[in-house]
């Protein structure tokens, strides 16, 4: 649970709001019922129920975007309703709502909600003791909203930067191993739901250590960047490339299998041979390919692709080896450099 809260900022805000509602609103609802103010008690209870229901929905479905927007509306509307029911003391409930809206909803909706809530409060002129108090309330509410907006935007920017640092390889610009694990998990879940085929390709630059030792790590880095550029130019936007470690990369190919996958791999092997070079000439790469099996978990899928890559290197490198039964190369495809392993 803690890991999920750390990973999903909006869910943590929703949970904080729900917990605060339970601890903060419940006593007031009980007191108002005890004092005979049934309307205010019902309003408090309704707010509490809706907030808790929204929190439960977010936890169960993972849909924090919709639940966040709904909770922002409920919180602001509830604060206005409480002020109408209990008078001046209800004004204070709006201020925490003005802050949390920018963390629960997108900036445009949050701004609209805050502005509408402030106007709705000011429209209840009988809630305020004087015009000075009313305009003071409006001014402070606007300042709080502006500060919350600035803080929320800065928090979002910093979180995006941290996520990028955590998931993007700084040298090549492609996603790293951490991001790969998440994407492969989503791919297996999607395949289970829809039946879509997914292929996993592990590729390793042949004799890369010799390039580094002979020409230096600067040249080695250039080779890695060039390889990534060529692969991305030769694949679809829906395909995803990850740096697995060192000179090893993983390519996730959705919606391909059979003869189509064989053609893709032959083309990719040709591109690497002809386009990626270093001062000593062209390079080559070894490829291990595994098509996702029904109900297969990520660990097994990766292991089969890695075993196929190992077999490609064992067979002499510069080869494409498929895990399991795949179509044999057509007459136009090279018979050498392609293999199969169970």
CSV table of N, CA and C in Angstrom, one decimal, residues 110-250:
chain,number,residue,atom,x,y,z
A,110,UNK,N,-9.7,23.2,-11.8
A,110,UNK,CA,-9.4,23.6,-10.5
A,110,UNK,C,-9.6,25.1,-10.4
A,111,UNK,N,-9.1,25.9,-11.4
A,111,UNK,CA,-9.3,27.3,-11.4
A,111,UNK,C,-10.8,27.7,-11.5
A,112,UNK,N,-11.5,27.0,-12.3
A,112,UNK,CA,-13.0,27.2,-12.5
A,112,UNK,C,-13.7,26.9,-11.2
A,113,UNK,N,-13.4,25.8,-10.5
A,113,UNK,CA,-14.0,25.4,-9.3
A,113,UNK,C,-13.8,26.4,-8.2
A,114,UNK,N,-12.5,26.9,-8.1
A,114,UNK,CA,-12.2,27.8,-7.0
A,114,UNK,C,-12.9,29.2,-7.3
A,115,UNK,N,-12.9,29.6,-8.5
A,115,UNK,CA,-13.6,30.9,-8.8
A,115,UNK,C,-15.1,30.8,-8.5
A,116,UNK,N,-15.7,29.7,-9.0
A,116,UNK,CA,-17.1,29.5,-8.7
A,116,UNK,C,-17.4,29.4,-7.3
A,117,UNK,N,-16.6,28.7,-6.5
A,117,UNK,CA,-16.8,28.6,-5.0
A,117,UNK,C,-16.7,30.0,-4.3
A,118,UNK,N,-15.7,30.8,-4.7
A,118,UNK,CA,-15.6,32.1,-4.1
A,118,UNK,C,-16.8,33.0,-4.4
A,119,UNK,N,-17.2,33.0,-5.7
A,119,UNK,CA,-18.3,33.8,-6.1
A,119,UNK,C,-19.6,33.3,-5.3
A,120,UNK,N,-19.8,32.0,-5.2
A,120,UNK,CA,-20.9,31.4,-4.5
A,120,UNK,C,-20.9,31.8,-3.0
A,121,UNK,N,-19.7,31.9,-2.4
A,121,UNK,CA,-19.6,32.3,-1.0
A,121,UNK,C,-20.0,33.8,-0.9
A,122,UNK,N,-19.4,34.6,-1.8
A,122,UNK,CA,-19.7,36.0,-1.7
A,122,UNK,C,-21.2,36.4,-2.0
A,123,UNK,N,-21.8,35.5,-2.8
A,123,UNK,CA,-23.2,35.8,-3.1
A,123,UNK,C,-24.1,35.6,-1.9
A,124,UNK,N,-23.6,34.8,-0.9
A,124,UNK,CA,-24.3,34.6,0.4
A,124,UNK,C,-24.0,35.8,1.3
A,125,UNK,N,-24.4,36.9,1.0
A,125,UNK,CA,-24.0,38.1,1.8
A,125,UNK,C,-24.4,38.1,3.2
A,126,UNK,N,-25.5,37.3,3.5
A,126,UNK,CA,-25.9,37.3,4.9
A,126,UNK,C,-25.0,36.4,5.8
A,127,UNK,N,-24.1,35.7,5.2
A,127,UNK,CA,-23.1,34.9,5.9
A,127,UNK,C,-22.1,35.8,6.6
A,128,UNK,N,-21.8,37.0,6.0
A,128,UNK,CA,-20.7,37.9,6.5
A,128,UNK,C,-21.3,38.9,7.4
A,129,UNK,N,-20.5,39.4,8.3
A,129,UNK,CA,-20.9,40.4,9.3
A,129,UNK,C,-20.9,41.8,8.6
A,130,UNK,N,-20.0,42.0,7.6
A,130,UNK,CA,-19.9,43.3,7.0
A,130,UNK,C,-19.4,43.1,5.6
A,131,UNK,N,-19.5,44.2,4.8
A,131,UNK,CA,-18.9,44.1,3.5
A,131,UNK,C,-17.4,44.0,3.5
A,132,UNK,N,-16.8,44.6,4.5
A,132,UNK,CA,-15.3,44.6,4.6
A,132,UNK,C,-14.9,43.1,4.9
A,133,UNK,N,-15.6,42.4,5.7
A,133,UNK,CA,-15.3,41.0,6.0
A,133,UNK,C,-15.5,40.2,4.7
A,134,UNK,N,-16.5,40.5,4.0
A,134,UNK,CA,-16.8,39.7,2.7
A,134,UNK,C,-15.7,39.9,1.7
A,135,UNK,N,-15.3,41.2,1.5
A,135,UNK,CA,-14.2,41.4,0.5
A,135,UNK,C,-12.9,40.9,1.0
A,136,UNK,N,-12.7,41.0,2.3
A,136,UNK,CA,-11.4,40.4,2.9
A,136,UNK,C,-11.4,38.9,2.6
A,137,UNK,N,-12.5,38.2,2.8
A,137,UNK,CA,-12.6,36.8,2.6
A,137,UNK,C,-12.3,36.5,1.1
A,138,UNK,N,-12.9,37.3,0.2
A,138,UNK,CA,-12.7,37.0,-1.2
A,138,UNK,C,-11.3,37.2,-1.6
A,139,UNK,N,-10.6,38.3,-1.1
A,139,UNK,CA,-9.2,38.6,-1.4
A,139,UNK,C,-8.3,37.5,-1.0
A,140,UNK,N,-8.5,37.1,0.3
A,140,UNK,CA,-7.6,36.0,0.8
A,140,UNK,C,-7.9,34.7,0.1
A,141,UNK,N,-9.1,34.4,-0.3
A,141,UNK,CA,-9.4,33.2,-1.0
A,141,UNK,C,-8.7,33.2,-2.4
A,142,UNK,N,-8.7,34.3,-3.0
A,142,UNK,CA,-8.0,34.4,-4.3
A,142,UNK,C,-6.5,34.3,-4.2
A,143,UNK,N,-5.9,34.8,-3.1
A,143,UNK,CA,-4.5,34.7,-2.9
A,143,UNK,C,-4.1,33.2,-2.6
A,144,UNK,N,-4.9,32.6,-1.8
A,144,UNK,CA,-4.7,31.2,-1.5
A,144,UNK,C,-4.8,30.3,-2.7
A,145,UNK,N,-5.8,30.6,-3.6
A,145,UNK,CA,-5.9,29.9,-4.9
A,145,UNK,C,-4.7,30.1,-5.8
A,146,UNK,N,-4.2,31.3,-5.9
A,146,UNK,CA,-3.1,31.6,-6.7
A,146,UNK,C,-1.8,30.9,-6.2
A,147,UNK,N,-1.6,30.9,-4.9
A,147,UNK,CA,-0.5,30.3,-4.3
A,147,UNK,C,-0.5,28.8,-4.5
A,148,UNK,N,-1.7,28.2,-4.3
A,148,UNK,CA,-1.9,26.8,-4.5
A,148,UNK,C,-1.7,26.4,-5.9
A,149,UNK,N,-2.1,27.2,-6.9
A,149,UNK,CA,-1.9,26.9,-8.3
A,149,UNK,C,-0.4,26.9,-8.6
A,150,UNK,N,0.4,27.9,-8.1
A,150,UNK,CA,1.8,28.0,-8.4
A,150,UNK,C,2.5,26.8,-7.7
A,151,UNK,N,2.2,26.5,-6.5
A,151,UNK,CA,2.8,25.4,-5.8
A,151,UNK,C,2.5,24.0,-6.5
A,152,UNK,N,1.3,23.8,-7.0
A,152,UNK,CA,0.9,22.6,-7.6
A,152,UNK,C,1.6,22.5,-9.0
A,153,UNK,N,1.8,23.6,-9.7
A,153,UNK,CA,2.5,23.5,-11.0
A,153,UNK,C,3.9,23.2,-10.8
A,154,UNK,N,4.5,23.8,-9.8
A,154,UNK,CA,5.9,23.5,-9.5
A,154,UNK,C,6.1,22.1,-9.1
A,155,UNK,N,5.2,21.6,-8.3
A,155,UNK,CA,5.3,20.2,-7.8
A,155,UNK,C,5.2,19.2,-9.0
A,156,UNK,N,4.3,19.5,-9.9
A,156,UNK,CA,4.1,18.7,-11.1
A,156,UNK,C,5.4,18.7,-12.0
A,157,UNK,N,5.9,19.9,-12.2
A,157,UNK,CA,7.2,19.9,-13.0
A,157,UNK,C,8.3,19.1,-12.3
A,158,UNK,N,8.5,19.3,-11.0
A,158,UNK,CA,9.5,18.6,-10.4
A,158,UNK,C,9.3,17.0,-10.4
A,159,UNK,N,8.0,16.7,-10.2
A,159,UNK,CA,7.7,15.2,-10.3
A,159,UNK,C,8.0,14.6,-11.6
A,160,UNK,N,7.7,15.4,-12.7
A,160,UNK,CA,7.9,14.9,-14.1
A,160,UNK,C,9.4,14.8,-14.3
A,161,UNK,N,10.2,15.7,-13.8
A,161,UNK,CA,11.6,15.6,-14.0
A,161,UNK,C,12.2,14.4,-13.2
A,162,UNK,N,11.7,14.2,-12.0
A,162,UNK,CA,12.2,13.1,-11.3
A,162,UNK,C,11.8,11.8,-11.9
A,163,UNK,N,10.6,11.7,-12.5
A,163,UNK,CA,10.2,10.5,-13.2
A,163,UNK,C,11.0,10.3,-14.4
A,164,UNK,N,11.4,11.4,-15.1
A,164,UNK,CA,12.2,11.2,-16.3
A,164,UNK,C,13.6,10.7,-15.9
A,165,UNK,N,14.2,11.3,-14.8
A,165,UNK,CA,15.5,10.8,-14.4
A,165,UNK,C,15.4,9.4,-14.0
A,166,UNK,N,14.3,8.9,-13.5
A,166,UNK,CA,14.2,7.5,-13.0
A,166,UNK,C,13.9,6.5,-14.1
A,167,UNK,N,13.4,7.0,-15.2
A,167,UNK,CA,13.0,6.0,-16.2
A,167,UNK,C,13.7,6.2,-17.6
A,168,UNK,N,14.5,7.3,-17.8
A,168,UNK,CA,15.1,7.6,-19.1
A,168,UNK,C,16.6,7.4,-19.0
A,169,UNK,N,17.2,6.6,-19.9
A,169,UNK,CA,18.6,6.5,-20.0
A,169,UNK,C,19.3,7.8,-20.4
A,170,UNK,N,20.1,8.4,-19.7
A,170,UNK,CA,20.7,9.7,-20.0
A,170,UNK,C,21.5,9.8,-21.3
A,171,UNK,N,22.1,8.7,-21.6
A,171,UNK,CA,23.0,8.7,-22.8
A,171,UNK,C,22.2,8.6,-24.1
A,172,UNK,N,21.3,7.6,-24.2
A,172,UNK,CA,20.6,7.3,-25.4
A,172,UNK,C,19.3,8.0,-25.5
A,173,UNK,N,18.7,8.4,-24.4
A,173,UNK,CA,17.4,9.0,-24.4
A,173,UNK,C,16.2,8.0,-24.5
A,174,UNK,N,16.5,6.7,-24.5
A,174,UNK,CA,15.4,5.7,-24.5
A,174,UNK,C,15.1,5.3,-23.0
A,175,UNK,N,14.0,4.7,-22.8
A,175,UNK,CA,13.6,4.3,-21.5
A,175,UNK,C,14.6,3.2,-20.9
A,176,UNK,N,14.7,3.2,-19.6
A,176,UNK,CA,15.6,2.3,-19.0
A,176,UNK,C,15.0,1.0,-18.5
A,177,UNK,N,15.7,0.2,-17.8
A,177,UNK,CA,15.2,-1.1,-17.3
A,177,UNK,C,14.0,-1.0,-16.4
A,178,UNK,N,14.0,0.0,-15.6
A,178,UNK,CA,12.9,0.2,-14.7
A,178,UNK,C,11.6,0.5,-15.4
A,179,UNK,N,11.7,1.3,-16.4
A,179,UNK,CA,10.5,1.6,-17.2
A,179,UNK,C,10.1,0.4,-18.0
A,180,UNK,N,11.1,-0.4,-18.5
A,180,UNK,CA,10.8,-1.6,-19.3
A,180,UNK,C,10.0,-2.6,-18.5
A,181,UNK,N,10.3,-2.8,-17.2
A,181,UNK,CA,9.6,-3.7,-16.4
A,181,UNK,C,8.1,-3.3,-16.3
A,182,UNK,N,7.8,-2.0,-16.1
A,182,UNK,CA,6.5,-1.5,-16.1
A,182,UNK,C,5.7,-1.8,-17.4
A,183,UNK,N,6.4,-1.4,-18.5
A,183,UNK,CA,5.8,-1.6,-19.8
A,183,UNK,C,5.5,-3.0,-20.2
A,184,UNK,N,6.4,-3.9,-19.8
A,184,UNK,CA,6.2,-5.3,-20.1
A,184,UNK,C,5.1,-5.9,-19.3
A,185,UNK,N,4.9,-5.4,-18.0
A,185,UNK,CA,3.8,-5.8,-17.2
A,185,UNK,C,2.5,-5.4,-17.8
A,186,UNK,N,2.5,-4.1,-18.3
A,186,UNK,CA,1.2,-3.7,-19.0
A,186,UNK,C,1.0,-4.4,-20.3
A,187,UNK,N,2.0,-4.8,-21.0
A,187,UNK,CA,1.9,-5.6,-22.2
A,187,UNK,C,1.3,-6.9,-22.0
A,188,UNK,N,1.8,-7.6,-21.0
A,188,UNK,CA,1.2,-8.9,-20.7
A,188,UNK,C,-0.2,-8.9,-20.2
A,189,UNK,N,-0.6,-7.8,-19.5
A,189,UNK,CA,-2.0,-7.6,-19.0
A,189,UNK,C,-2.9,-7.3,-20.2
A,190,UNK,N,-2.4,-6.5,-21.1
A,190,UNK,CA,-3.2,-6.1,-22.3
A,190,UNK,C,-3.3,-7.3,-23.2
A,191,UNK,N,-2.3,-8.1,-23.4
A,191,UNK,CA,-2.4,-9.3,-24.2
A,191,UNK,C,-3.4,-10.3,-23.6
A,192,UNK,N,-3.5,-10.4,-22.3
A,192,UNK,CA,-4.4,-11.3,-21.6
A,192,UNK,C,-5.8,-10.9,-21.9
A,193,UNK,N,-6.0,-9.5,-21.9
A,193,UNK,CA,-7.4,-9.0,-22.1
A,193,UNK,C,-7.8,-9.1,-23.5
A,194,UNK,N,-7.0,-8.7,-24.5
A,194,UNK,CA,-7.4,-8.5,-25.8
A,194,UNK,C,-6.9,-9.6,-26.8
A,195,UNK,N,-5.9,-10.4,-26.4
A,195,UNK,CA,-5.4,-11.5,-27.3
A,195,UNK,C,-4.4,-10.9,-28.3
A,196,UNK,N,-4.0,-9.7,-28.1
A,196,UNK,CA,-3.0,-9.1,-29.0
A,196,UNK,C,-1.6,-9.8,-28.9
A,197,UNK,N,-0.9,-10.0,-30.0
A,197,UNK,CA,0.4,-10.6,-29.9
A,197,UNK,C,1.5,-9.6,-29.6
A,198,UNK,N,2.5,-10.0,-28.8
A,198,UNK,CA,3.6,-9.1,-28.5
A,198,UNK,C,4.9,-9.9,-28.7
A,199,UNK,N,5.9,-9.3,-29.3
A,199,UNK,CA,7.2,-9.9,-29.4
A,199,UNK,C,8.2,-9.1,-28.6
A,200,UNK,N,9.1,-9.8,-28.0
A,200,UNK,CA,10.2,-9.2,-27.2
A,200,UNK,C,11.5,-9.5,-27.9
A,201,UNK,N,12.3,-8.5,-28.2
A,201,UNK,CA,13.6,-8.7,-28.8
A,201,UNK,C,14.7,-8.2,-27.9
A,202,UNK,N,15.7,-9.1,-27.6
A,202,UNK,CA,16.9,-8.6,-26.9
A,202,UNK,C,18.0,-8.6,-27.9
A,203,UNK,N,18.7,-7.5,-27.9
A,203,UNK,CA,19.8,-7.3,-28.9
A,203,UNK,C,21.0,-6.8,-28.2
A,204,UNK,N,22.2,-7.3,-28.6
A,204,UNK,CA,23.4,-7.1,-28.0
A,204,UNK,C,24.5,-6.8,-29.1
A,205,UNK,N,25.2,-5.7,-29.0
A,205,UNK,CA,26.2,-5.3,-30.0
A,205,UNK,C,27.4,-6.3,-29.9
A,206,UNK,N,27.7,-6.9,-31.0
A,206,UNK,CA,28.8,-7.9,-30.9
A,206,UNK,C,30.2,-7.2,-30.7
A,207,UNK,N,31.0,-7.8,-29.9
A,207,UNK,CA,32.4,-7.3,-29.6
A,207,UNK,C,32.4,-5.9,-29.2
A,208,UNK,N,31.4,-5.4,-28.4
A,208,UNK,CA,31.4,-4.0,-28.0
A,208,UNK,C,32.6,-3.6,-27.1
A,209,UNK,N,33.0,-4.6,-26.3
A,209,UNK,CA,34.1,-4.3,-25.4
A,209,UNK,C,35.4,-3.9,-26.2
A,210,UNK,N,35.6,-4.6,-27.3
A,210,UNK,CA,36.7,-4.4,-28.2
A,210,UNK,C,36.7,-3.0,-28.7
A,211,UNK,N,35.5,-2.5,-29.1
A,211,UNK,CA,35.4,-1.1,-29.6
A,211,UNK,C,35.8,-0.1,-28.5
A,212,UNK,N,35.3,-0.3,-27.3
A,212,UNK,CA,35.7,0.6,-26.2
A,212,UNK,C,37.2,0.5,-25.9
A,213,UNK,N,37.7,-0.7,-25.9
A,213,UNK,CA,39.2,-0.8,-25.6
A,213,UNK,C,40.0,-0.2,-26.7
A,214,UNK,N,39.6,-0.4,-27.9
A,214,UNK,CA,40.4,0.1,-29.0
A,214,UNK,C,40.3,1.6,-29.3
A,215,UNK,N,39.1,2.1,-29.3
A,215,UNK,CA,38.8,3.5,-29.7
A,215,UNK,C,38.4,4.4,-28.6
A,216,UNK,N,38.1,3.8,-27.4
A,216,UNK,CA,37.7,4.7,-26.3
A,216,UNK,C,36.2,4.6,-26.0
A,217,UNK,N,35.8,5.0,-24.8
A,217,UNK,CA,34.4,5.0,-24.4
A,217,UNK,C,33.6,6.0,-25.2
A,218,UNK,N,34.2,7.1,-25.6
A,218,UNK,CA,33.5,8.1,-26.4
A,218,UNK,C,33.0,7.6,-27.7
A,219,UNK,N,33.8,6.8,-28.4
A,219,UNK,CA,33.4,6.2,-29.6
A,219,UNK,C,32.3,5.1,-29.3
A,220,UNK,N,32.5,4.4,-28.2
A,220,UNK,CA,31.5,3.4,-27.8
A,220,UNK,C,30.1,4.0,-27.6
A,221,UNK,N,30.2,5.2,-26.9
A,221,UNK,CA,28.9,5.9,-26.6
A,221,UNK,C,28.2,6.3,-27.9
A,222,UNK,N,29.1,6.8,-28.9
A,222,UNK,CA,28.5,7.2,-30.1
A,222,UNK,C,27.9,6.1,-30.9
A,223,UNK,N,28.5,4.9,-30.8
A,223,UNK,CA,27.9,3.7,-31.4
A,223,UNK,C,26.5,3.4,-30.8
A,224,UNK,N,26.4,3.5,-29.5
A,224,UNK,CA,25.2,3.2,-28.8
A,224,UNK,C,24.1,4.2,-29.2
A,225,UNK,N,24.4,5.5,-29.3
A,225,UNK,CA,23.5,6.5,-29.7
A,225,UNK,C,23.0,6.3,-31.1
A,226,UNK,N,24.0,6.0,-32.0
A,226,UNK,CA,23.7,5.7,-33.4
A,226,UNK,C,22.8,4.5,-33.6
A,227,UNK,N,23.1,3.5,-32.8
A,227,UNK,CA,22.2,2.3,-32.9
A,227,UNK,C,20.8,2.6,-32.5
A,228,UNK,N,20.6,3.3,-31.4
A,228,UNK,CA,19.3,3.7,-31.0
A,228,UNK,C,18.6,4.5,-32.1
A,229,UNK,N,19.3,5.4,-32.7
A,229,UNK,CA,18.7,6.3,-33.7
A,229,UNK,C,18.2,5.4,-34.9
A,230,UNK,N,19.1,4.5,-35.3
A,230,UNK,CA,18.8,3.7,-36.5
A,230,UNK,C,17.6,2.7,-36.2
A,231,UNK,N,17.6,2.2,-35.0
A,231,UNK,CA,16.5,1.3,-34.6
A,231,UNK,C,15.2,2.0,-34.6
A,232,UNK,N,15.2,3.2,-34.0
A,232,UNK,CA,13.9,4.0,-33.9
A,232,UNK,C,13.4,4.4,-35.2
A,233,UNK,N,14.4,4.7,-36.1
A,233,UNK,CA,14.0,5.1,-37.5
A,233,UNK,C,13.4,3.9,-38.3
A,234,UNK,N,13.7,2.7,-37.9
A,234,UNK,CA,13.3,1.6,-38.6
A,234,UNK,C,12.1,0.8,-38.0
A,235,UNK,N,11.6,1.3,-36.9
A,235,UNK,CA,10.5,0.7,-36.2
A,235,UNK,C,9.3,1.7,-36.1
A,236,UNK,N,8.2,1.2,-35.7
A,236,UNK,CA,7.0,2.0,-35.6
A,236,UNK,C,6.9,2.8,-34.4
A,237,UNK,N,6.0,3.8,-34.3
A,237,UNK,CA,5.9,4.6,-33.1
A,237,UNK,C,5.4,3.8,-32.0
A,238,UNK,N,4.6,2.7,-32.3
A,238,UNK,CA,4.1,1.9,-31.2
A,238,UNK,C,5.1,1.0,-30.6
A,239,UNK,N,6.2,0.8,-31.3
A,239,UNK,CA,7.3,-0.1,-30.8
A,239,UNK,C,8.1,0.7,-29.7
A,240,UNK,N,8.6,0.0,-28.7
A,240,UNK,CA,9.3,0.7,-27.6
A,240,UNK,C,10.7,0.0,-27.5
A,241,UNK,N,11.7,0.9,-27.4
A,241,UNK,CA,13.0,0.5,-27.2
A,241,UNK,C,13.5,0.9,-25.8
A,242,UNK,N,14.2,-0.1,-25.2
A,242,UNK,CA,14.7,0.2,-23.8
A,242,UNK,C,16.2,-0.2,-23.8
A,243,UNK,N,16.9,0.5,-22.9
A,243,UNK,CA,18.3,0.1,-22.7
A,243,UNK,C,18.3,-0.8,-21.5
A,244,UNK,N,18.7,-2.1,-21.7
A,244,UNK,CA,18.7,-3.1,-20.7
A,244,UNK,C,19.9,-3.0,-19.8
A,245,UNK,N,21.0,-2.6,-20.4
A,245,UNK,CA,22.2,-2.5,-19.6
A,245,UNK,C,23.4,-2.6,-20.5
A,246,UNK,N,24.4,-1.7,-20.4
A,246,UNK,CA,25.6,-1.7,-21.2
A,246,UNK,C,25.3,-1.5,-22.7
A,247,UNK,N,25.7,-2.5,-23.5
A,247,UNK,CA,25.4,-2.5,-24.9
A,247,UNK,C,24.2,-3.4,-25.3
A,248,UNK,N,23.4,-3.7,-24.3
A,248,UNK,CA,22.2,-4.6,-24.5
A,248,UNK,C,20.9,-3.8,-24.5
A,249,UNK,N,20.1,-4.0,-25.4
A,249,UNK,CA,18.8,-3.3,-25.6
A,249,UNK,C,17.6,-4.3,-25.7
A,250,UNK,N,16.4,-3.8,-25.3
A,250,UNK,CA,15.2,-4.6,-25.5
A,250,UNK,C,14.2,-3.9,-26.3
